[in-house]
Short mmCIF file of C-alpha atoms in Angstrom, two decimals:
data_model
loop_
_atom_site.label_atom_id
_atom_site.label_comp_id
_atom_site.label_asym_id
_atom_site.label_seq_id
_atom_site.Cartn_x
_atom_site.Cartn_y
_atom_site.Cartn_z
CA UNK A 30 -2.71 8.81 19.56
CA UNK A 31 -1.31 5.09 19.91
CA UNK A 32 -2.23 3.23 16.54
CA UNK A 33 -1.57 -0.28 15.59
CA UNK A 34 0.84 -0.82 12.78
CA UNK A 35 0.81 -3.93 11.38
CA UNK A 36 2.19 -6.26 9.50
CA UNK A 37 5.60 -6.88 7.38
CA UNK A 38 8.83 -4.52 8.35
CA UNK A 39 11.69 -5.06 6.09
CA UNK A 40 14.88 -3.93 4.63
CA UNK A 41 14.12 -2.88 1.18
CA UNK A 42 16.97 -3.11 -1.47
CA UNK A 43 16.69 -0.30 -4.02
CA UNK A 44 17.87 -0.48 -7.78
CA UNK A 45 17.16 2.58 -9.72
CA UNK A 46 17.81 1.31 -13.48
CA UNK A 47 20.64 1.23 -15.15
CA UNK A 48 21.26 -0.75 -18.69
CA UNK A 49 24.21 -1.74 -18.12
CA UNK A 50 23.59 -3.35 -15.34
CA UNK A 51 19.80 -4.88 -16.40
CA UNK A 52 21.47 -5.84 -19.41
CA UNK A 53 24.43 -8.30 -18.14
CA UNK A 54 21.47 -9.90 -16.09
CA UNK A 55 19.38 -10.92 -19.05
CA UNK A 56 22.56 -11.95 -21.07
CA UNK A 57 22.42 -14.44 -18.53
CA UNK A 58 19.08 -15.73 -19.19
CA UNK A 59 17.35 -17.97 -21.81
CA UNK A 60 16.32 -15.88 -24.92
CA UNK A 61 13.72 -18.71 -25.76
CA UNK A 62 11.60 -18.47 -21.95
CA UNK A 63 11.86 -14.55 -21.77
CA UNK A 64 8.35 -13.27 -22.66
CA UNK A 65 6.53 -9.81 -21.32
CA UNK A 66 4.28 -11.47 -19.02
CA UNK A 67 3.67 -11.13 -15.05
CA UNK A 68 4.51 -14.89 -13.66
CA UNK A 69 2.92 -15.98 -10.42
CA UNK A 70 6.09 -16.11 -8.58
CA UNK A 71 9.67 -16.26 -9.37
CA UNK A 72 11.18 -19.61 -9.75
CA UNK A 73 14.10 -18.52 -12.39
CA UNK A 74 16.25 -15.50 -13.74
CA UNK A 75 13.44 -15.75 -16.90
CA UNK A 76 10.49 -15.35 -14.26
CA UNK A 77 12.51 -12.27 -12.82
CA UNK A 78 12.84 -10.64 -16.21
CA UNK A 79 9.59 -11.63 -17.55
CA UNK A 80 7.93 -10.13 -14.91
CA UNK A 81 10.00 -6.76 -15.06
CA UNK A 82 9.35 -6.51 -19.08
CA UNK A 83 5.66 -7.08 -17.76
CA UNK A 84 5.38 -4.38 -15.67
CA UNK A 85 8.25 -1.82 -17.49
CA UNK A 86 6.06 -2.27 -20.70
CA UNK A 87 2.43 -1.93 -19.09
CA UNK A 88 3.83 0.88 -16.59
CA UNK A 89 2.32 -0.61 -13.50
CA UNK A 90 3.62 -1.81 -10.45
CA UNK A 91 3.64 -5.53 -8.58
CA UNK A 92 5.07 -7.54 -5.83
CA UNK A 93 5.97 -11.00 -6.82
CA UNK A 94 7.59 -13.79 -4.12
CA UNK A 95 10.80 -15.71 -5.39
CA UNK A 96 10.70 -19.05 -4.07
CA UNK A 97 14.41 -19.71 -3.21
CA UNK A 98 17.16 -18.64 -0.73
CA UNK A 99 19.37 -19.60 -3.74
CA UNK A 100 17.71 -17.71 -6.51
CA UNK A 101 17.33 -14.41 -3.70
CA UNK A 102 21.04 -14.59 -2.87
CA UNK A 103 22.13 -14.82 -7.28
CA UNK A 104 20.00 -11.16 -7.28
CA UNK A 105 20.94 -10.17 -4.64
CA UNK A 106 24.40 -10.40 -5.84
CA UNK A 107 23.38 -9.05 -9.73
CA UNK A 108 22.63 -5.40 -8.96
CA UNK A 109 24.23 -2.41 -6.84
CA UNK A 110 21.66 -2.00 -4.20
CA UNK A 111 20.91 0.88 -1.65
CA UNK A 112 19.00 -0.02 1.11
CA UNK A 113 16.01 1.51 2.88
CA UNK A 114 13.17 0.87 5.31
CA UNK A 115 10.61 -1.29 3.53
CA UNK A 116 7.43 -3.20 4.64
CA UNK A 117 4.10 -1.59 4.75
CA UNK A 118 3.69 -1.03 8.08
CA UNK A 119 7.36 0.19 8.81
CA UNK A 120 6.96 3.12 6.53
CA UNK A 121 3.74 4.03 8.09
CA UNK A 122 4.98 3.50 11.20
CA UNK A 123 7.60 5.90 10.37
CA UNK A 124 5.75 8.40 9.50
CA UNK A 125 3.32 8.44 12.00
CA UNK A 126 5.80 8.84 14.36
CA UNK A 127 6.94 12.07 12.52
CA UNK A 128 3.90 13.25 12.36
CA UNK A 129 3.01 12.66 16.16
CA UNK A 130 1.23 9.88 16.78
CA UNK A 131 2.76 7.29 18.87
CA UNK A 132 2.72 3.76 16.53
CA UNK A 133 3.15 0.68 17.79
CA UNK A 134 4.67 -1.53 15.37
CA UNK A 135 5.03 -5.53 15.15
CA UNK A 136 8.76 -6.16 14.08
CA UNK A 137 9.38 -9.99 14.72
CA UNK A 138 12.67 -9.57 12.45
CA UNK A 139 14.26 -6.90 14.11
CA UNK A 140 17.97 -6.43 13.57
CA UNK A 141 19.98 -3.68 14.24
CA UNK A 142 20.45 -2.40 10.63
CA UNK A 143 16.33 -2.54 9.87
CA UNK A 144 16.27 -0.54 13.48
CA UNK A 145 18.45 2.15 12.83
CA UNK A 146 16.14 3.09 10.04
CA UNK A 147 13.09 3.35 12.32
CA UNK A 148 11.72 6.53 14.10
CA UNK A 149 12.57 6.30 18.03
CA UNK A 150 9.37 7.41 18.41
CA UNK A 151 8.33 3.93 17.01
CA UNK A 152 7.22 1.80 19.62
CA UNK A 153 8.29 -2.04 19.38
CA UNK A 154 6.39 -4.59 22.51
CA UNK A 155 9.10 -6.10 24.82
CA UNK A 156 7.68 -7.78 27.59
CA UNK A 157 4.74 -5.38 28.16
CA UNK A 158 6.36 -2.18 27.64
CA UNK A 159 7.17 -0.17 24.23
CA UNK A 160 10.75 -0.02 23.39
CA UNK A 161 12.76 2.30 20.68
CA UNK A 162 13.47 0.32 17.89
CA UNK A 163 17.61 0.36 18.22
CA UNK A 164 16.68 -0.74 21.87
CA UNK A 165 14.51 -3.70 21.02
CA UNK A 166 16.99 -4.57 18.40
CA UNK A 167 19.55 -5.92 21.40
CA UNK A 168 17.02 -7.99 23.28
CA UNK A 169 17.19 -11.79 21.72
CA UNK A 170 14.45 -13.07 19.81
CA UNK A 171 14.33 -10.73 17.41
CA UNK A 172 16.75 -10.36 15.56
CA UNK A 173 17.27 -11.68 11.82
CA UNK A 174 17.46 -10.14 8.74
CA UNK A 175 14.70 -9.85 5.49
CA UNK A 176 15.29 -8.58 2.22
CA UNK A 177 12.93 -7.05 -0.28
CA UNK A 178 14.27 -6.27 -4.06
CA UNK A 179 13.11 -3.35 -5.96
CA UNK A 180 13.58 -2.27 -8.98
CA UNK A 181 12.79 1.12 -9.50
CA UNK A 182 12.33 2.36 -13.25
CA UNK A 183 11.08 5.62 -14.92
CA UNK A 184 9.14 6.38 -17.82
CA UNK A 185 11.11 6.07 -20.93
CA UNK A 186 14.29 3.73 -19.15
CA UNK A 187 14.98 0.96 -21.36
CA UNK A 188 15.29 -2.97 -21.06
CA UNK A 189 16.54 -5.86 -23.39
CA UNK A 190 14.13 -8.33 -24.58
CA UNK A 191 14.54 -10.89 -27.27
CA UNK A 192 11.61 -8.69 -29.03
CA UNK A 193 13.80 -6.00 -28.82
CA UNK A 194 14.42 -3.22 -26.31
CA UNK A 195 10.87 -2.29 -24.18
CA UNK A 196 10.51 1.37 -22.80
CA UNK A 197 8.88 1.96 -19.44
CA UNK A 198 5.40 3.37 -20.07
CA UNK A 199 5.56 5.66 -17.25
CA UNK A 200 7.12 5.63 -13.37
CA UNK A 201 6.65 2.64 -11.03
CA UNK A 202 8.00 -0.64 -9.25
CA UNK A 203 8.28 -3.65 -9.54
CA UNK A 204 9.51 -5.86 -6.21
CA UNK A 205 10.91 -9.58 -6.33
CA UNK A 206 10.01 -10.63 -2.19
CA UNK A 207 12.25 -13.06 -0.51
CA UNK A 208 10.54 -13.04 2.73
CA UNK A 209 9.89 -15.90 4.73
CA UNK A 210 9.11 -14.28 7.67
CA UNK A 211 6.41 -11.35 6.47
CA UNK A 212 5.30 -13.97 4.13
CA UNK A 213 3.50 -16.06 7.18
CA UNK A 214 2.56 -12.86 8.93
CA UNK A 215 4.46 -13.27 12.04
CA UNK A 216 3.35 -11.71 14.95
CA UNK A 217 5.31 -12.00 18.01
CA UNK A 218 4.15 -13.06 21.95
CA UNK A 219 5.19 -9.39 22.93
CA UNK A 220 3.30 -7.20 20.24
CA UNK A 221 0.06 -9.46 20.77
CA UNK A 222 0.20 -9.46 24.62
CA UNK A 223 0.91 -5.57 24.37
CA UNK A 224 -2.17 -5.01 22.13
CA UNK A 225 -4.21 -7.91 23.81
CA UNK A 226 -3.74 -5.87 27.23
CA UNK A 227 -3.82 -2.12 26.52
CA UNK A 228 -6.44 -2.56 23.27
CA UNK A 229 -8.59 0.38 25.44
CA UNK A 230 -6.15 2.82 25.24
CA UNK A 231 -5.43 2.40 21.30
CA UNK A 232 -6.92 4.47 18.75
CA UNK A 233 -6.48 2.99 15.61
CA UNK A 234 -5.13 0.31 13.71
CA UNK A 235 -3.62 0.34 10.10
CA UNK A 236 -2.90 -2.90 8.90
CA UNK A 237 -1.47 -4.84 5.84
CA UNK A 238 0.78 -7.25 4.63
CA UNK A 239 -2.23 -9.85 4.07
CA UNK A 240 -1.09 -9.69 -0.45
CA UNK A 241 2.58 -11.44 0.78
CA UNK A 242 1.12 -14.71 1.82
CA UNK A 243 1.89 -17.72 -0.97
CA UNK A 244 -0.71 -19.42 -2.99
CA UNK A 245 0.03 -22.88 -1.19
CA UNK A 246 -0.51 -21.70 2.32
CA UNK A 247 -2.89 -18.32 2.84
CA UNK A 248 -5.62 -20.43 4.49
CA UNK A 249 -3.74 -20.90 7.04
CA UNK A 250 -2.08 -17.70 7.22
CA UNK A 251 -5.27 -15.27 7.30
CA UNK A 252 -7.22 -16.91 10.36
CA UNK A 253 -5.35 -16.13 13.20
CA UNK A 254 -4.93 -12.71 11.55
CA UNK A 255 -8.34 -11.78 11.22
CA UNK A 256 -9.28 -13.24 14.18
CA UNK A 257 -6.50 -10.99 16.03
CA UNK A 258 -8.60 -7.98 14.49
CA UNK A 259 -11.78 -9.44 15.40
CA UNK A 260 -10.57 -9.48 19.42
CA UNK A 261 -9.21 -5.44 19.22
CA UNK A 262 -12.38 -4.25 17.57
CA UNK A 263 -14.93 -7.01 19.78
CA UNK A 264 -12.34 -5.42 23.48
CA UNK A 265 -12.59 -1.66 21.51
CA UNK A 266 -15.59 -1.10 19.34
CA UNK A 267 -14.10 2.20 19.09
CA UNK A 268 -11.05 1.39 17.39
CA UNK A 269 -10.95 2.45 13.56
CA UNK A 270 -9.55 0.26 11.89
CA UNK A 271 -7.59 0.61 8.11
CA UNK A 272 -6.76 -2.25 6.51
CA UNK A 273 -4.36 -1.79 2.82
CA UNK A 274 -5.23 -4.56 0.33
CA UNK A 275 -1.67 -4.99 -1.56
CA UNK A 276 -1.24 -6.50 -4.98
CA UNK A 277 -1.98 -10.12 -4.01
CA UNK A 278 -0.68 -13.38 -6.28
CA UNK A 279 -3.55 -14.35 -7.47
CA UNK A 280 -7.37 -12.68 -7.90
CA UNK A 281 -8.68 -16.14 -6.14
CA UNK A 282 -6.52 -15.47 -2.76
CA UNK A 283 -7.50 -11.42 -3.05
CA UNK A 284 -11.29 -12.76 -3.35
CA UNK A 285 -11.10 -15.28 -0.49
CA UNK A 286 -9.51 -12.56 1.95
CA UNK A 287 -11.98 -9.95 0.95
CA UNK A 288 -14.29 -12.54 2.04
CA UNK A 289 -12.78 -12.08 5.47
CA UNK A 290 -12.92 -8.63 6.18
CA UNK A 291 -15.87 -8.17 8.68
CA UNK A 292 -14.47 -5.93 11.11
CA UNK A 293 -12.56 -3.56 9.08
CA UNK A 294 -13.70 0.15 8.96
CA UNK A 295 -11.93 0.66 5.91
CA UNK A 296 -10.00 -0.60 3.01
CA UNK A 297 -7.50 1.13 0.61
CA UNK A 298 -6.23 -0.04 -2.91
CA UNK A 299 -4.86 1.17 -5.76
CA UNK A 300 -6.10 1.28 -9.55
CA UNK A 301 -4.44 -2.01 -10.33
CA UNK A 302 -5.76 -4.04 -6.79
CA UNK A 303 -9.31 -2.23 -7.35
CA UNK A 304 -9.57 -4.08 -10.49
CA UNK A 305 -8.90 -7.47 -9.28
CA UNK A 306 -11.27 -6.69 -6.44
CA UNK A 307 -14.21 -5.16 -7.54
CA UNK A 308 -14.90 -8.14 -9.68
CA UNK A 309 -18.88 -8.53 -10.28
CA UNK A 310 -19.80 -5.76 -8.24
CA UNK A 311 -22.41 -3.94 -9.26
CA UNK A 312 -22.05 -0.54 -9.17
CA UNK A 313 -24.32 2.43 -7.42
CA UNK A 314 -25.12 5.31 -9.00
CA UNK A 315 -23.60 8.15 -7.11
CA UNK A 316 -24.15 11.34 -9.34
CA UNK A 317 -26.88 13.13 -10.58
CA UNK A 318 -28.59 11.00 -13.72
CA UNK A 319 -28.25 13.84 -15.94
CA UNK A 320 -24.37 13.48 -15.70
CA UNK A 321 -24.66 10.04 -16.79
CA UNK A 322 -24.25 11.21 -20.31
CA UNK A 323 -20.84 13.23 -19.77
CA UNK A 324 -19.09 10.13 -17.80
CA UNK A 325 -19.53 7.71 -20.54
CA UNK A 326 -15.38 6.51 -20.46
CA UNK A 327 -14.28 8.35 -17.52
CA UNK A 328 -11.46 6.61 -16.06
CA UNK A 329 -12.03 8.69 -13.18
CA UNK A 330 -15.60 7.83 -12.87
CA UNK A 331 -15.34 3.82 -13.29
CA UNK A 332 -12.98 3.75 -10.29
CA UNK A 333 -15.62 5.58 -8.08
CA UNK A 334 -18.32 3.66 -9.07
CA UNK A 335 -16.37 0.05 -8.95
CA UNK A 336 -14.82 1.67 -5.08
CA UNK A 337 -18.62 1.99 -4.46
CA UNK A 338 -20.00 -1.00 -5.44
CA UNK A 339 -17.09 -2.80 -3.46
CA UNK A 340 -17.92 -0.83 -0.41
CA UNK A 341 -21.37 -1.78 -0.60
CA UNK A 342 -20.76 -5.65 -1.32
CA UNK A 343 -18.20 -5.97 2.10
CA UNK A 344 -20.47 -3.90 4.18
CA UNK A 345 -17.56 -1.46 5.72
CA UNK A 346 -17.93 2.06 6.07
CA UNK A 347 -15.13 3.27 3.94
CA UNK A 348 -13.27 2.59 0.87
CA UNK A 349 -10.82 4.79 -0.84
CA UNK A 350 -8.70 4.64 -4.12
CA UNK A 351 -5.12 6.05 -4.19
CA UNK A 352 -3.63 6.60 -7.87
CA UNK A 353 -1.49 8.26 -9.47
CA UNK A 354 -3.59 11.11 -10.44
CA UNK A 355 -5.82 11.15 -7.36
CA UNK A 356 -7.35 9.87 -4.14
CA UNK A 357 -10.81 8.14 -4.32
CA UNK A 358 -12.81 7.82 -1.21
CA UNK A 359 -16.63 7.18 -0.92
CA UNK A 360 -17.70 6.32 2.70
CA UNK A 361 -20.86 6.91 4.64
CA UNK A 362 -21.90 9.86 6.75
CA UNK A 363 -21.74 10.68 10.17
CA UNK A 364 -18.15 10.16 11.76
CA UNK A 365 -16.43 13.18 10.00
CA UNK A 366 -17.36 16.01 7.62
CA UNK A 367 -16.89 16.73 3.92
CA UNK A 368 -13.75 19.13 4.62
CA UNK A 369 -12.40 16.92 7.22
CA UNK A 370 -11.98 14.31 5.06
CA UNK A 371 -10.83 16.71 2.10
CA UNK A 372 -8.25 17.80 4.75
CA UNK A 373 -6.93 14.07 5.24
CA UNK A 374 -6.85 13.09 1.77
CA UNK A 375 -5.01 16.43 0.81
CA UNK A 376 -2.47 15.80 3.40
CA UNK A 377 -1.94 11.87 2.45
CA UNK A 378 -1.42 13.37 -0.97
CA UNK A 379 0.72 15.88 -0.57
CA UNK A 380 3.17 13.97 1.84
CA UNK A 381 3.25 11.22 -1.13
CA UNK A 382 4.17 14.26 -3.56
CA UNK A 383 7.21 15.30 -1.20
CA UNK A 384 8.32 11.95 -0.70
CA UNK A 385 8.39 11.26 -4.64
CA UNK A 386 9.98 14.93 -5.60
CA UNK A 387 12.18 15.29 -2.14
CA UNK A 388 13.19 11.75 -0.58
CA UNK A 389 11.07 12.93 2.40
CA UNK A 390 7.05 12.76 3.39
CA UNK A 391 8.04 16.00 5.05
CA UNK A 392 9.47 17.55 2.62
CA UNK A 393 8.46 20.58 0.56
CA UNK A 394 5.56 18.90 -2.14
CA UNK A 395 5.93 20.30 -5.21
CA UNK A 396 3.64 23.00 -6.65
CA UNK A 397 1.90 21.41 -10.25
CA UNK A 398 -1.22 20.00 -9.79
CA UNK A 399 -1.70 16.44 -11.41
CA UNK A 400 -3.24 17.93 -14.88
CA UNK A 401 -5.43 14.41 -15.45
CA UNK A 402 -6.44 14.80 -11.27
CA UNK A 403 -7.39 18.18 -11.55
CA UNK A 404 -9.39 17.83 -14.93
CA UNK A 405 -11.20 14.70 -13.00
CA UNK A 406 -12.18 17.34 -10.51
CA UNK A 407 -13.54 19.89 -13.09
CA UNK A 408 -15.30 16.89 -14.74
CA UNK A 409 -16.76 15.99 -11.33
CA UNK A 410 -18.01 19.64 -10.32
CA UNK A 411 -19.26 20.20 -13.68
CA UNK A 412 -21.48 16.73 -12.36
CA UNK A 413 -22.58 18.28 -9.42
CA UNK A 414 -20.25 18.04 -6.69
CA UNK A 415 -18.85 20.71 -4.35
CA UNK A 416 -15.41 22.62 -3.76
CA UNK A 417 -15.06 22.82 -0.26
CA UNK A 418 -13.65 26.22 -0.35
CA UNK A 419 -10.37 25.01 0.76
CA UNK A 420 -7.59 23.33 -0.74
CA UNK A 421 -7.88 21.78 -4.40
CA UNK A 422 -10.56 18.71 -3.59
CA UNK A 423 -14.32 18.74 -4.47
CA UNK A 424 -17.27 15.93 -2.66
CA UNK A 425 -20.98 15.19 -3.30
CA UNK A 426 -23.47 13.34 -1.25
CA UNK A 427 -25.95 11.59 -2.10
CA UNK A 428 -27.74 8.52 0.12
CA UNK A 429 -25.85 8.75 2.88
CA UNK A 430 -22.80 8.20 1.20
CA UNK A 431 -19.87 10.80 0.96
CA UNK A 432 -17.51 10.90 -2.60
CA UNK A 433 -14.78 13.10 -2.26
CA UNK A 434 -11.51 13.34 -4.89
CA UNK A 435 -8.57 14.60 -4.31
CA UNK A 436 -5.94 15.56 -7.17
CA UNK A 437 -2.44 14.93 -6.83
CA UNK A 438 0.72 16.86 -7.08
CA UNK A 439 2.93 16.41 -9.86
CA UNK A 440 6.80 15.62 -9.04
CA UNK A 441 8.26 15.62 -12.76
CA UNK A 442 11.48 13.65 -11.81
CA UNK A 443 10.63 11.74 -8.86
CA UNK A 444 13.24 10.91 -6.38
CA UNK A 445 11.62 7.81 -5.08
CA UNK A 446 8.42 5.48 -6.39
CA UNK A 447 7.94 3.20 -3.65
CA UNK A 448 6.30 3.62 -0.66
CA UNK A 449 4.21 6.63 -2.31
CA UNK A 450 1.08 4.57 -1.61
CA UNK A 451 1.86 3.99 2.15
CA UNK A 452 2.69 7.64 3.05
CA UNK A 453 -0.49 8.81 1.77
CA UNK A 454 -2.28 6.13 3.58
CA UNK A 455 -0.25 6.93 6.63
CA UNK A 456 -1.02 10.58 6.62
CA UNK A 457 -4.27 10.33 5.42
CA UNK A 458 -5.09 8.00 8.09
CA UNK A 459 -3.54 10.46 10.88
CA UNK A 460 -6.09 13.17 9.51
CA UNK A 461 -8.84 11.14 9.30
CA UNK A 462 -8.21 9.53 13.23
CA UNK A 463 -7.94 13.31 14.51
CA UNK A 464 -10.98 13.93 12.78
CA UNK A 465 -13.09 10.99 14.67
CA UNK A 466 -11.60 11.60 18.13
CA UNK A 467 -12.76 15.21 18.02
CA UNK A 468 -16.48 14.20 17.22
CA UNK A 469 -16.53 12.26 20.09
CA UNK A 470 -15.48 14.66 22.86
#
């Protein structure tokens, strides 16, 4: 299967926290403008740490953009870093590749140290033909260099703050983006003459990258973008396409680009992005009415019901919810079954859980099931839905619409906390895309 991947690729820069090290960077800041509170980008060494207590102190994750070479090169020389692939659609791409399919990934900032971290079963355009990435790396044109910082904390590690210290709530991210080449969404000639010209012969598209652009410029950014998707799906009505919403910089820019989303088949958030866009949706109800009574302040249950309510508003035939506990999805009937799409989500699920507890999506996932997943899925069988007599998921239908949940596996001292949400989408997605080209033959 040949499947879009699109867009930002980057070099992420890793910093798995240590006080020390956190601590000689706030001694540097002003006491009286460090507050825990998520700023709108990062203009300072106070935004930086504000937004860290933010995040540390809530346990959730974000991406915010710092708006200087200057202030990107001062952290970049703060912290001990280890670098890794970044960029949403580099790790899928990556994984894909492991897992078979045959991506084709847009890499306009190519250089050789981002490429040796690719799959060489990536394929990158060059002038109508797919290249390895370590090959495409020597042709001119594409080569410079992006950065992404992340700082990596788990439940419990600790932070200065002129309150005092603040504990991380639980296991997450948070990523200061000095980018401007992802920012814009830069496609190059060769990836959109390659997909322009062999669109027939594609099978899906997974696509993201659309939460980086800046306040001051996404109207310009998005058009040519969507319109790009508009021309694959208008050439290839066949074409399913994914597109991964991303913790954008403001609910107003999230709102305006949900506006855009036409020709999407489907759309995948977390908690925190389902939040800012469900909005005023109102909400279907998808299980029996005499369950009503025993959902009444189900965390579980909100998220399904705001993930349907947001399908129904954009008009798209899928939407699905990846969390920490569990994967969401409520789509409609008819291009794959109940256990086929059981199947996908336990596999985007359990290559997150080997990632997190290994290093590696195909590594061995651990054994514990998530306890507040798999409770969710008692809760939602007790309500009527179905086991599907394999693996650990349950679904219900009801008016042409399929619910299915998936628990997660619990990896109780996670190697890695990025990228979690992009290897189950990337797997999941794989499934899923098996799934529809076997209906058709």
């Amino acid at each position: 299967m040949k499947i879009i991947c699109a867009y930002p690729v980057n070099l992420d820069a890793v910093y798995d926290m240590e006080e020390d090290s956190i601590s000689r960077f706030v001694q540097g800041a002003d006491p009286l403008e460090l507050k825990s509170e998520l700023k709108g980008s990062i203009r300072s060494r106070e935004d930086l740490i504000s937004s860290l207590l933010y995040c540390m102190q809530q346990g959730s994750g974000a991406e915010i953009l710092v708006e200087s070479q200057e202030l990107a090169e001062k952290i970049e020389a703060s912290f001990p870093w280890s670098f890794r692939l970044g960029g949403n659609a580099g790790i899928m791409a990556n994984l894909l590749a492991e897992l078979g399919a045959r991506p084709v990934l847009n890499a306009p900032a190519l250089e050789p140290r981002l490429a040796a971290l690719l799959h060489p079963g990536v394929g990158i355009p060059v002038s109508g033909r797919l290249m390895q990435p370590t090959q495409a790396a020597e042709r001119p044109g594409l080569s410079s260099e992006v950065l992404h910082f992340v700082f990596q904390f788990k439940e419990s590690d600790r932070i200065p703050s002129p309150q005092g210290p603040i504990s991380a709530a639980k296991d997450n991210r948070f990523i200061a983006t000095y980018d401007p080449v992802n920012t814009r969404m830069v496609s190059n000639q060769d990836f959109d003459a390659y997909c322009q010209d062999h669109i027939q012969d594609i099978d899906g598209a997974i696509l993201s990258g659309f939460h980086l652009a800046p306040r001051d410029r996404y109207r310009e950014i998005f058009p040519p973008r969507i319109e790009q998707i508009r021309s694959w799906k208008e050439a290839n009505p066949n074409i399913f396409i994914h597109v991964e919403m991303g913790s954008f910089q403001s609910q107003k820019i999230a709102r305006h680009f949900l506006r855009l989303l036409e020709k999407a088949d489907s759309l995948g958030l977390n908690e925190d992005e389902l939040e800012t866009a469900a909005g005023k949706c109102s909400y279907p109800d998808l299980l029996p009415s005499s369950a009503a009574a025993d959902t009444s302040g189900s965390q579980w249950q909100e998220r399904m019901q705001k993930a349907a309510g947001l399908r129904e508003h954009l008009g798209i035939f899928r939407v699905s919810v990846h969390t920490r506990d569990y994967i969401l999805s409520i789509m409609e009937e008819g291009k794959i079954t109940a256990k086929e799409e059981l199947l996908s989500l336990q596999k985007g699920a359990d290559a997150a859980a080997a990632l997190a507890a290994t290093g590696s999506a195909k590594g061995m996932p651990p054994d514990e099931i998530n306890p507040r997943g798999l409770e969710a899925k008692r809760e939602f069988c007790r309500q009527g839905a179905e086991a599907a007599g394999v693996g650990r998921g349950a679904f219900h239908k009801r008016d042409g619409l399929m619910v299915s949940l998936m628990p997660s596996l619990l990896a109780r001292e996670p190697r890695i906390t990025v990228g979690l949400g992009d290897t189950a989408t990337a797997a999941t997605f794989n499934q899923e895309l098996q799934a529809i080209k076997k209906s058709r033959i």
